[in-house]
Each structure stands twice: as structure tokens, then as C-alpha cells.
Short mmCIF file of C-alpha atoms and ligand atoms in Angstrom, two decimals:
data_model
loop_
_atom_site.label_atom_id
_atom_site.label_comp_id
_atom_site.label_asym_id
_atom_site.label_seq_id
_atom_site.Cartn_x
_atom_site.Cartn_y
_atom_site.Cartn_z
CA MET A 65 128.19 77.69 89.02
CA MET A 66 127.91 80.39 91.56
CA LYS A 67 127.60 84.00 90.00
CA TYR A 68 129.19 86.94 91.57
CA ILE A 69 129.12 90.70 91.60
CA ASP A 70 130.72 94.05 92.69
CA LEU A 71 128.59 97.05 93.48
CA HIS A 72 131.40 99.39 94.73
CA ILE A 73 133.98 100.69 92.58
CA HIS A 74 136.01 103.68 91.73
CA SER A 75 137.30 104.57 88.49
CA THR A 76 139.72 107.27 87.13
CA VAL A 77 136.52 109.37 87.10
CA SER A 78 137.05 109.79 90.67
CA ASP A 79 140.16 108.91 92.80
CA GLY A 80 140.67 105.15 91.20
CA SER A 81 143.35 104.37 88.95
CA PHE A 82 141.65 102.05 86.41
CA THR A 83 139.85 103.66 83.71
CA PRO A 84 135.96 102.86 83.54
CA THR A 85 137.04 100.16 80.39
CA GLN A 86 139.67 98.45 82.41
CA ILE A 87 137.23 97.85 85.06
CA VAL A 88 134.81 96.23 82.79
CA GLU A 89 137.58 94.17 81.25
CA ARG A 90 139.01 93.28 84.64
CA ALA A 91 135.45 92.08 85.94
CA ALA A 92 135.16 89.99 82.81
CA ARG A 93 138.65 88.50 83.35
CA TYR A 94 137.61 87.33 86.98
CA GLU A 95 133.95 86.26 85.67
CA LEU A 96 131.90 88.57 87.49
CA SER A 97 128.28 88.60 86.26
CA ALA A 98 127.27 92.15 87.52
CA ILE A 99 129.26 95.51 88.39
CA ALA A 100 128.19 98.97 89.53
CA ILE A 101 131.22 101.61 89.16
CA THR A 102 130.25 104.01 92.02
CA ASP A 103 132.66 107.28 91.46
CA HIS A 104 132.53 109.83 94.16
CA ASP A 105 130.17 112.55 93.43
CA ALA A 106 130.36 111.66 89.57
CA VAL A 107 128.90 109.79 86.87
CA ALA A 108 131.00 110.09 83.87
CA ALA A 109 132.15 106.17 83.95
CA ILE A 110 128.72 105.38 83.05
CA ASP A 111 128.32 106.20 79.36
CA GLU A 112 132.06 104.82 79.17
CA ALA A 113 131.58 101.51 80.74
CA MET A 114 127.88 100.35 80.05
CA PRO A 115 128.62 99.46 76.18
CA VAL A 116 131.86 97.86 77.05
CA ALA A 117 129.91 95.95 79.78
CA GLN A 118 127.18 95.13 77.05
CA LYS A 119 129.86 93.54 74.83
CA LEU A 120 131.49 91.40 77.29
CA GLY A 121 128.17 90.03 78.70
CA ILE A 122 128.37 91.74 81.87
CA GLU A 123 125.37 93.19 83.73
CA TYR A 124 126.03 97.17 84.27
CA ILE A 125 123.99 98.86 87.26
CA PRO A 126 124.59 102.64 86.74
CA GLY A 127 125.69 103.84 90.13
CA ILE A 128 127.36 106.68 92.55
CA GLU A 129 128.81 107.04 95.77
CA ILE A 130 127.91 110.72 96.95
CA SER A 131 129.81 112.15 99.92
CA THR A 132 127.49 113.90 102.59
CA ALA A 133 128.03 116.29 105.29
CA TRP A 134 126.94 114.64 108.55
CA CYS A 135 127.74 116.10 112.05
CA GLU A 136 131.27 116.52 112.04
CA GLY A 137 132.31 113.85 109.68
CA ARG A 138 131.35 112.25 106.12
CA MET A 139 128.81 109.63 105.46
CA HIS A 140 128.67 108.07 102.16
CA ILE A 141 125.44 107.10 100.02
CA LEU A 142 125.55 104.88 97.28
CA GLY A 143 122.81 105.30 94.46
CA TYR A 144 121.89 102.44 92.13
CA PHE A 145 119.82 102.19 89.03
CA ILE A 146 120.21 106.14 88.60
CA ASP A 147 119.28 107.90 85.66
CA HIS A 148 122.54 109.83 85.40
CA HIS A 149 121.06 112.43 83.03
CA SER A 150 118.18 113.35 85.16
CA PRO A 151 118.08 116.87 85.97
CA ALA A 152 118.13 116.23 89.91
CA ILE A 153 121.45 114.74 89.60
CA ARG A 154 122.95 116.78 87.23
CA ALA A 155 122.00 119.80 89.65
CA LEU A 156 123.59 118.21 92.17
CA LEU A 157 126.60 117.25 90.78
CA ASP A 158 127.09 120.78 88.92
CA LYS A 159 126.63 122.39 92.62
CA LEU A 160 129.25 120.03 93.90
CA GLN A 161 131.87 120.72 90.96
CA GLN A 162 131.23 124.55 91.54
CA SER A 163 131.95 124.55 95.22
CA ARG A 164 135.09 122.30 94.40
CA ARG A 165 136.30 125.10 92.10
CA ASP A 166 135.59 127.80 94.45
CA ARG A 167 137.47 125.93 97.20
CA ILE A 168 140.55 125.81 94.95
CA TYR A 169 140.46 129.67 94.79
CA GLN A 170 140.16 129.78 98.43
CA ILE A 171 142.67 127.35 99.14
CA CYS A 172 145.22 129.06 96.90
CA ARG A 173 144.32 132.37 98.56
CA ARG A 174 145.57 130.86 101.94
CA LEU A 175 148.58 129.18 100.28
CA GLU A 176 149.55 132.89 99.22
CA GLU A 177 149.26 134.37 102.41
CA LEU A 178 151.47 131.70 103.70
CA GLY A 179 154.19 132.48 101.20
CA TYR A 180 153.40 129.72 98.88
CA PRO A 181 151.88 131.06 95.87
CA VAL A 182 149.99 128.62 93.61
CA ASP A 183 147.89 129.82 90.42
CA PRO A 184 144.52 128.17 90.61
CA GLU A 185 144.61 128.08 86.49
CA GLU A 186 147.87 125.88 87.04
CA VAL A 187 145.75 123.40 89.61
CA PHE A 188 142.86 123.22 87.09
CA GLU A 189 145.00 122.52 84.34
CA ILE A 190 146.89 119.81 86.42
CA ALA A 191 143.29 118.25 87.06
CA GLY A 192 142.71 118.21 83.37
CA GLY A 193 139.76 115.95 82.51
CA ALA A 194 138.85 114.60 85.99
CA SER A 195 135.27 115.51 87.03
CA SER A 196 136.43 116.34 90.51
CA VAL A 197 139.21 119.17 90.96
CA GLY A 198 140.82 118.76 94.45
CA ARG A 199 143.33 118.93 96.99
CA PRO A 200 145.43 116.39 95.35
CA HIS A 201 145.53 118.61 92.31
CA ILE A 202 147.16 121.39 94.54
CA ALA A 203 149.40 119.27 96.03
CA ILE A 204 150.88 118.34 92.77
CA ALA A 205 151.34 121.73 91.86
CA MET A 206 153.14 122.45 95.37
CA GLU A 207 155.42 119.69 94.70
CA ARG A 208 156.25 121.34 91.03
CA HIS A 209 157.21 124.50 92.82
CA GLY A 210 159.43 122.97 95.22
CA TYR A 211 157.13 123.93 98.17
CA VAL A 212 157.10 120.23 99.69
CA PRO A 213 159.21 117.31 99.11
CA ASN A 214 156.36 115.17 97.82
CA LEU A 215 152.42 115.18 97.61
CA GLN A 216 151.94 113.75 101.33
CA ALA A 217 153.94 116.33 102.69
CA ALA A 218 151.75 119.10 101.10
CA PHE A 219 148.73 117.22 102.98
CA ASP A 220 150.58 116.80 106.29
CA ARG A 221 152.03 120.30 106.33
CA TYR A 222 149.28 122.52 104.57
CA LEU A 223 146.22 120.65 103.12
CA ALA A 224 144.95 118.14 105.54
CA TYR A 225 142.06 118.90 108.03
CA GLY A 226 143.30 121.44 110.70
CA LYS A 227 146.39 122.02 108.66
CA PRO A 228 146.67 126.19 107.80
CA ALA A 229 145.46 125.82 104.14
CA TYR A 230 142.60 123.58 104.86
CA VAL A 231 139.33 125.07 103.78
CA PRO A 232 136.08 122.80 104.09
CA ARG A 233 133.96 121.81 101.20
CA TRP A 234 129.91 121.99 100.93
CA ALA A 235 128.30 118.85 100.78
CA PRO A 236 124.79 117.77 100.73
CA THR A 237 123.23 116.25 103.92
CA PRO A 238 122.48 112.59 103.76
CA GLN A 239 118.59 113.35 103.16
CA GLU A 240 119.54 115.51 100.14
CA ALA A 241 121.60 112.78 98.53
CA ILE A 242 118.81 110.22 99.13
CA ASP A 243 116.11 112.38 97.81
CA THR A 244 118.47 113.27 94.66
CA ILE A 245 118.67 109.60 93.92
CA HIS A 246 115.19 108.98 94.21
CA LYS A 247 114.40 111.87 92.02
CA SER A 248 116.55 110.17 89.60
CA GLY A 249 114.75 107.03 89.74
CA GLY A 250 117.31 105.30 91.78
CA LEU A 251 117.83 103.51 94.95
CA ALA A 252 119.82 104.64 97.74
CA SER A 253 122.18 102.53 100.06
CA ILE A 254 124.01 103.39 103.37
CA ALA A 255 127.72 102.51 102.33
CA HIS A 256 130.53 100.99 104.80
CA CYS A 257 128.41 101.92 107.77
CA ALA A 258 130.13 99.94 110.25
CA VAL A 259 133.32 101.42 109.56
CA THR A 260 132.13 105.09 109.40
CA GLU A 261 132.10 106.99 112.63
CA GLY A 262 128.87 107.96 113.88
CA CYS A 263 127.16 105.83 111.63
CA MET A 264 126.09 102.47 113.61
CA GLU A 265 124.45 104.82 116.25
CA ASN A 266 122.47 106.90 113.67
CA LEU A 267 121.53 104.08 111.47
CA ASP A 268 117.70 104.58 112.33
CA LYS A 269 117.67 108.11 111.40
CA ILE A 270 118.94 107.15 108.18
CA ILE A 271 116.67 104.54 107.73
CA ALA A 272 114.00 107.27 108.63
CA MET A 273 115.20 109.52 105.94
CA GLY A 274 114.08 106.75 103.44
CA ILE A 275 117.16 104.76 102.39
CA ASP A 276 116.32 101.75 100.49
CA ALA A 277 119.11 99.24 101.15
CA ILE A 278 122.32 98.84 103.46
CA GLU A 279 125.86 97.90 102.49
CA VAL A 280 126.34 94.72 104.17
CA TYR A 281 129.10 93.20 102.22
CA TYR A 282 132.38 95.23 102.59
CA PRO A 283 136.24 94.34 102.71
CA PHE A 284 136.44 95.95 106.16
CA HIS A 285 133.16 94.83 107.95
CA LYS A 286 134.03 91.92 110.40
CA PRO A 287 131.62 88.87 110.44
CA HIS A 288 129.53 90.06 113.35
CA GLN A 289 129.07 93.37 111.85
CA GLU A 290 128.04 91.89 108.50
CA GLN A 291 125.38 89.72 110.62
CA LEU A 292 124.17 92.82 112.47
CA LEU A 293 123.71 95.01 109.38
CA LYS A 294 121.96 92.00 107.77
CA LYS A 295 119.77 91.64 110.48
CA ILE A 296 118.84 95.32 110.48
CA ALA A 297 118.14 95.26 107.03
CA GLU A 298 115.86 92.45 107.30
CA ASP A 299 113.92 93.96 110.29
CA HIS A 300 113.24 97.32 108.24
CA ASN A 301 112.63 95.47 104.71
CA LEU A 302 115.70 96.81 103.25
CA ALA A 303 117.54 95.59 100.45
CA ILE A 304 121.22 94.59 100.81
CA THR A 305 124.24 95.65 98.81
CA GLY A 306 127.80 95.04 98.85
CA GLY A 307 131.36 95.76 96.95
CA SER A 308 134.87 95.87 97.30
CA ASP A 309 135.32 99.56 97.28
CA CYS A 310 138.26 98.89 94.81
CA HIS A 311 140.32 101.99 93.85
CA GLY A 312 142.60 100.36 91.47
CA ILE A 313 146.24 100.15 92.44
CA VAL A 314 145.97 103.26 94.44
CA ARG A 315 145.53 101.02 97.94
CA GLY A 316 147.51 97.87 97.29
CA GLU A 317 146.27 95.06 95.64
CA PRO A 318 143.15 95.75 93.56
CA LEU A 319 140.06 93.85 95.23
CA LEU A 320 138.21 94.01 92.16
CA GLY A 321 137.37 90.09 91.32
CA ILE A 322 139.06 89.36 94.68
CA PHE A 323 136.53 90.48 96.96
CA LYS A 324 133.11 89.53 95.59
CA VAL A 325 129.76 89.33 96.32
CA PRO A 326 126.89 86.49 95.81
CA TYR A 327 124.66 87.47 92.83
CA ARG A 328 121.50 86.98 95.03
CA VAL A 329 122.24 90.35 96.66
CA LEU A 330 121.51 92.01 93.13
CA GLU A 331 118.39 90.25 93.09
CA SER A 332 117.35 91.50 96.29
CA LEU A 333 118.06 94.91 95.14
CA LYS A 334 116.13 94.35 92.00
CA GLU A 335 113.22 93.06 93.72
CA LYS A 336 113.05 96.36 96.09
CA TYR A 337 113.38 98.29 92.80
CA ALA A 338 110.33 96.35 91.27
CA SER A 339 108.28 96.91 94.41
CA ILE A 340 109.14 100.79 94.71
CA LYS A 341 108.10 101.03 90.54
CA LYS A 342 105.15 99.16 91.19
CA GLN A 343 103.99 101.41 94.23
CA GLU A 344 104.70 104.47 91.94
CA VAL A 345 102.35 103.21 89.25
CA GLN A 346 99.89 102.59 91.77
CA ILE A 347 100.00 106.15 92.95
P1 AMP B 236 139.13 116.81 98.28
O1 AMP B 236 138.14 115.99 97.59
O2 AMP B 236 139.67 117.96 97.73
O3 AMP B 236 138.74 116.93 99.67
O4 AMP B 236 140.57 115.88 98.60
C1 AMP B 236 140.25 114.69 99.05
C2 AMP B 236 141.53 113.62 98.31
O5 AMP B 236 142.72 113.90 99.11
C3 AMP B 236 141.38 112.07 99.04
O6 AMP B 236 140.51 111.22 98.19
C4 AMP B 236 142.69 111.56 99.02
O7 AMP B 236 143.13 111.14 98.18
C5 AMP B 236 143.41 112.95 99.43
N1 AMP B 236 143.58 113.07 100.96
C6 AMP B 236 142.75 113.72 101.98
N2 AMP B 236 143.52 113.74 102.95
C7 AMP B 236 144.94 113.26 102.95
C8 AMP B 236 145.69 113.21 103.76
N3 AMP B 236 145.78 113.67 105.01
N4 AMP B 236 146.92 112.50 103.27
C9 AMP B 236 146.91 112.20 102.05
N5 AMP B 236 146.01 112.45 101.04
C10 AMP B 236 144.78 112.83 101.47
ZN1 ZN B 237 137.80 107.05 97.17
FE1 FE B 238 132.87 105.60 100.73
FE1 FE B 239 133.76 104.05 97.73
#
């Protein structure tokens, strides 16, 4: 029987709608052999999901998806086999969460100037246990106050890029993200490159930064893009990764268990991991 995996999944710890436990249970129902939950800038899913995966006989790879600042846009770097309690990843995530909180105050100040006061403490309350407080939580507060008819209007009128209450957010560079993943004992893979603006033409630079793998299998990668990325990975002796980028029911039908990746992809990643660990021992 063919074995399948999914190495790119979001949970309620970031912006997905399934809890880490629900993700593992669904993966078991769909008979996936291995999964990695890769929340945006957050690792809290790991401690919840790992024991459930063990119980259900699913191999679990600790992962993350780090948003990085690249030119005008964003580039997403996936991390696998990370030690999520390592000081390096903790320091990066603390800095990210702090910058998110600072930004909430800045956005609320702008909204007040615009005549739509929102108390930052209310926003933090709405965010509750989420690891990452963000604009969606401000949008909820604005709707509650009757400033906007719905959440989308809050973005369209005030919060989206270029709108009057937009404030940029600090993000690490791709190099910082890759280095942090390495310091945490993990491997870094470049996410959905063929559908990220400015990624394909800069792939050489990212490879030079020490990326270990390229995400080849992705729902929005066309077959010719898959082929090209696979060839580039082979030419540079990089591993390949792949996954559904499932966000639960947030984006239509959940892709977890529907879009799946052959198990040999994980084997390529493990070979890369083993070869790096071997080099480290020799040094
Ligand atoms: P933040 O992390 O605070 O920058 O907020 C990012 C989140 O806000 C995204 O994950 C989306 O859920 C949401 N978002 C960003 N831009 C828009 C937009 N133009 N319309 C609706 N939602 C958006
Ligand atoms: Zn997301
Ligand atoms: Fe992404
Ligand atoms: Fe993602």
C-alpha cells in the first residue's frame, strides 16, 4: 500500500480552523502516515499534537512556517525537525509576538485619529489564547462597535495594506529565519515558491542562504512548476517537501487528507537530516 504524508498544515494556533488534536484525528481517518503542523510563527500545536499522533500511530514532525520580509513582499520559510523549546526559536518568536502587540497599539492609535476608537486591551481579550494577535482581532472589535458591517469591510476600508489604519509589521529576513531553524536543530524549506511573488527569480539567492529543501508538492503548483522545482532541488542536492497548506474550513473544503504527498518525500528529508547530523559530528 502506498503511504502518504502532509507536511504543511495550519491549526487554531495560527489561522487554521482545526485544533491540533482535530488535525491528527483527521489525518488518521484519511490514513496519512506522517504529518507536520506548520503554524505561522508559532509552535504551540506541537506539544498538543505529538502525543495524539503517537497514540494514533502517525509519525509527527515538529514544524513551523515563518513569515519573512523579502523586498516589498513576504516569503514563507518552513522549518522541520525543530526543537521548539530551543532558545533560538523562542527568542525569534518572542520578538515576533512582541512586535505584533506593539503594532496593535499603533493601529488603535490610528483608528482613534480616524474617529473609531478601539481599546487595545479589548483586542487582546478577543485574541484570547491565540499565539499571534493580529488585524483579524481588531476587525472583530470594529464590528462589535458598529464601525463596520462585517470583518471584510474593516480590512477593505481601514486595515488592509495601503488603507488609512495599516501599519507594517516587523518580520525577520529569510536569512534570519533559516539560521534560527538551523540553530534549533531543524531543516529549512522554501514554501510555495512558484506562487510567491519574487521567489522563482531569487531562488538562487535563497539557496545560497543555506536552505535545505524546496517545497515541490503544493495544491497551487502546476505540474510544470513542480517539475522545475524538483529539477532545481536535484541540481543543488536539496531535499524536497510538500503539503496541503490546509487551513481547515477557512478556505473552502479542507484539503487535509485530500491533497497528499508520497512518503518518499519524507525519506528524502530524513536523508538530508541524517547527512547534516553526520557532518556536525565530524566537525
Ligand atoms: P496580521 O497577521 O495582523 O497581519 O493579519 C493577517 C491576517 O489578516 C491574514 O491571515 C488574514 O486572515 C487577514 N487578512 C489580511 N489581509 C486581509 C484582507 N485584505 N481581507 C481580509 N482579511 C485579510
Ligand atoms: Zn495561513
Ligand atoms: Fe505560506
Ligand atoms: Fe502555510
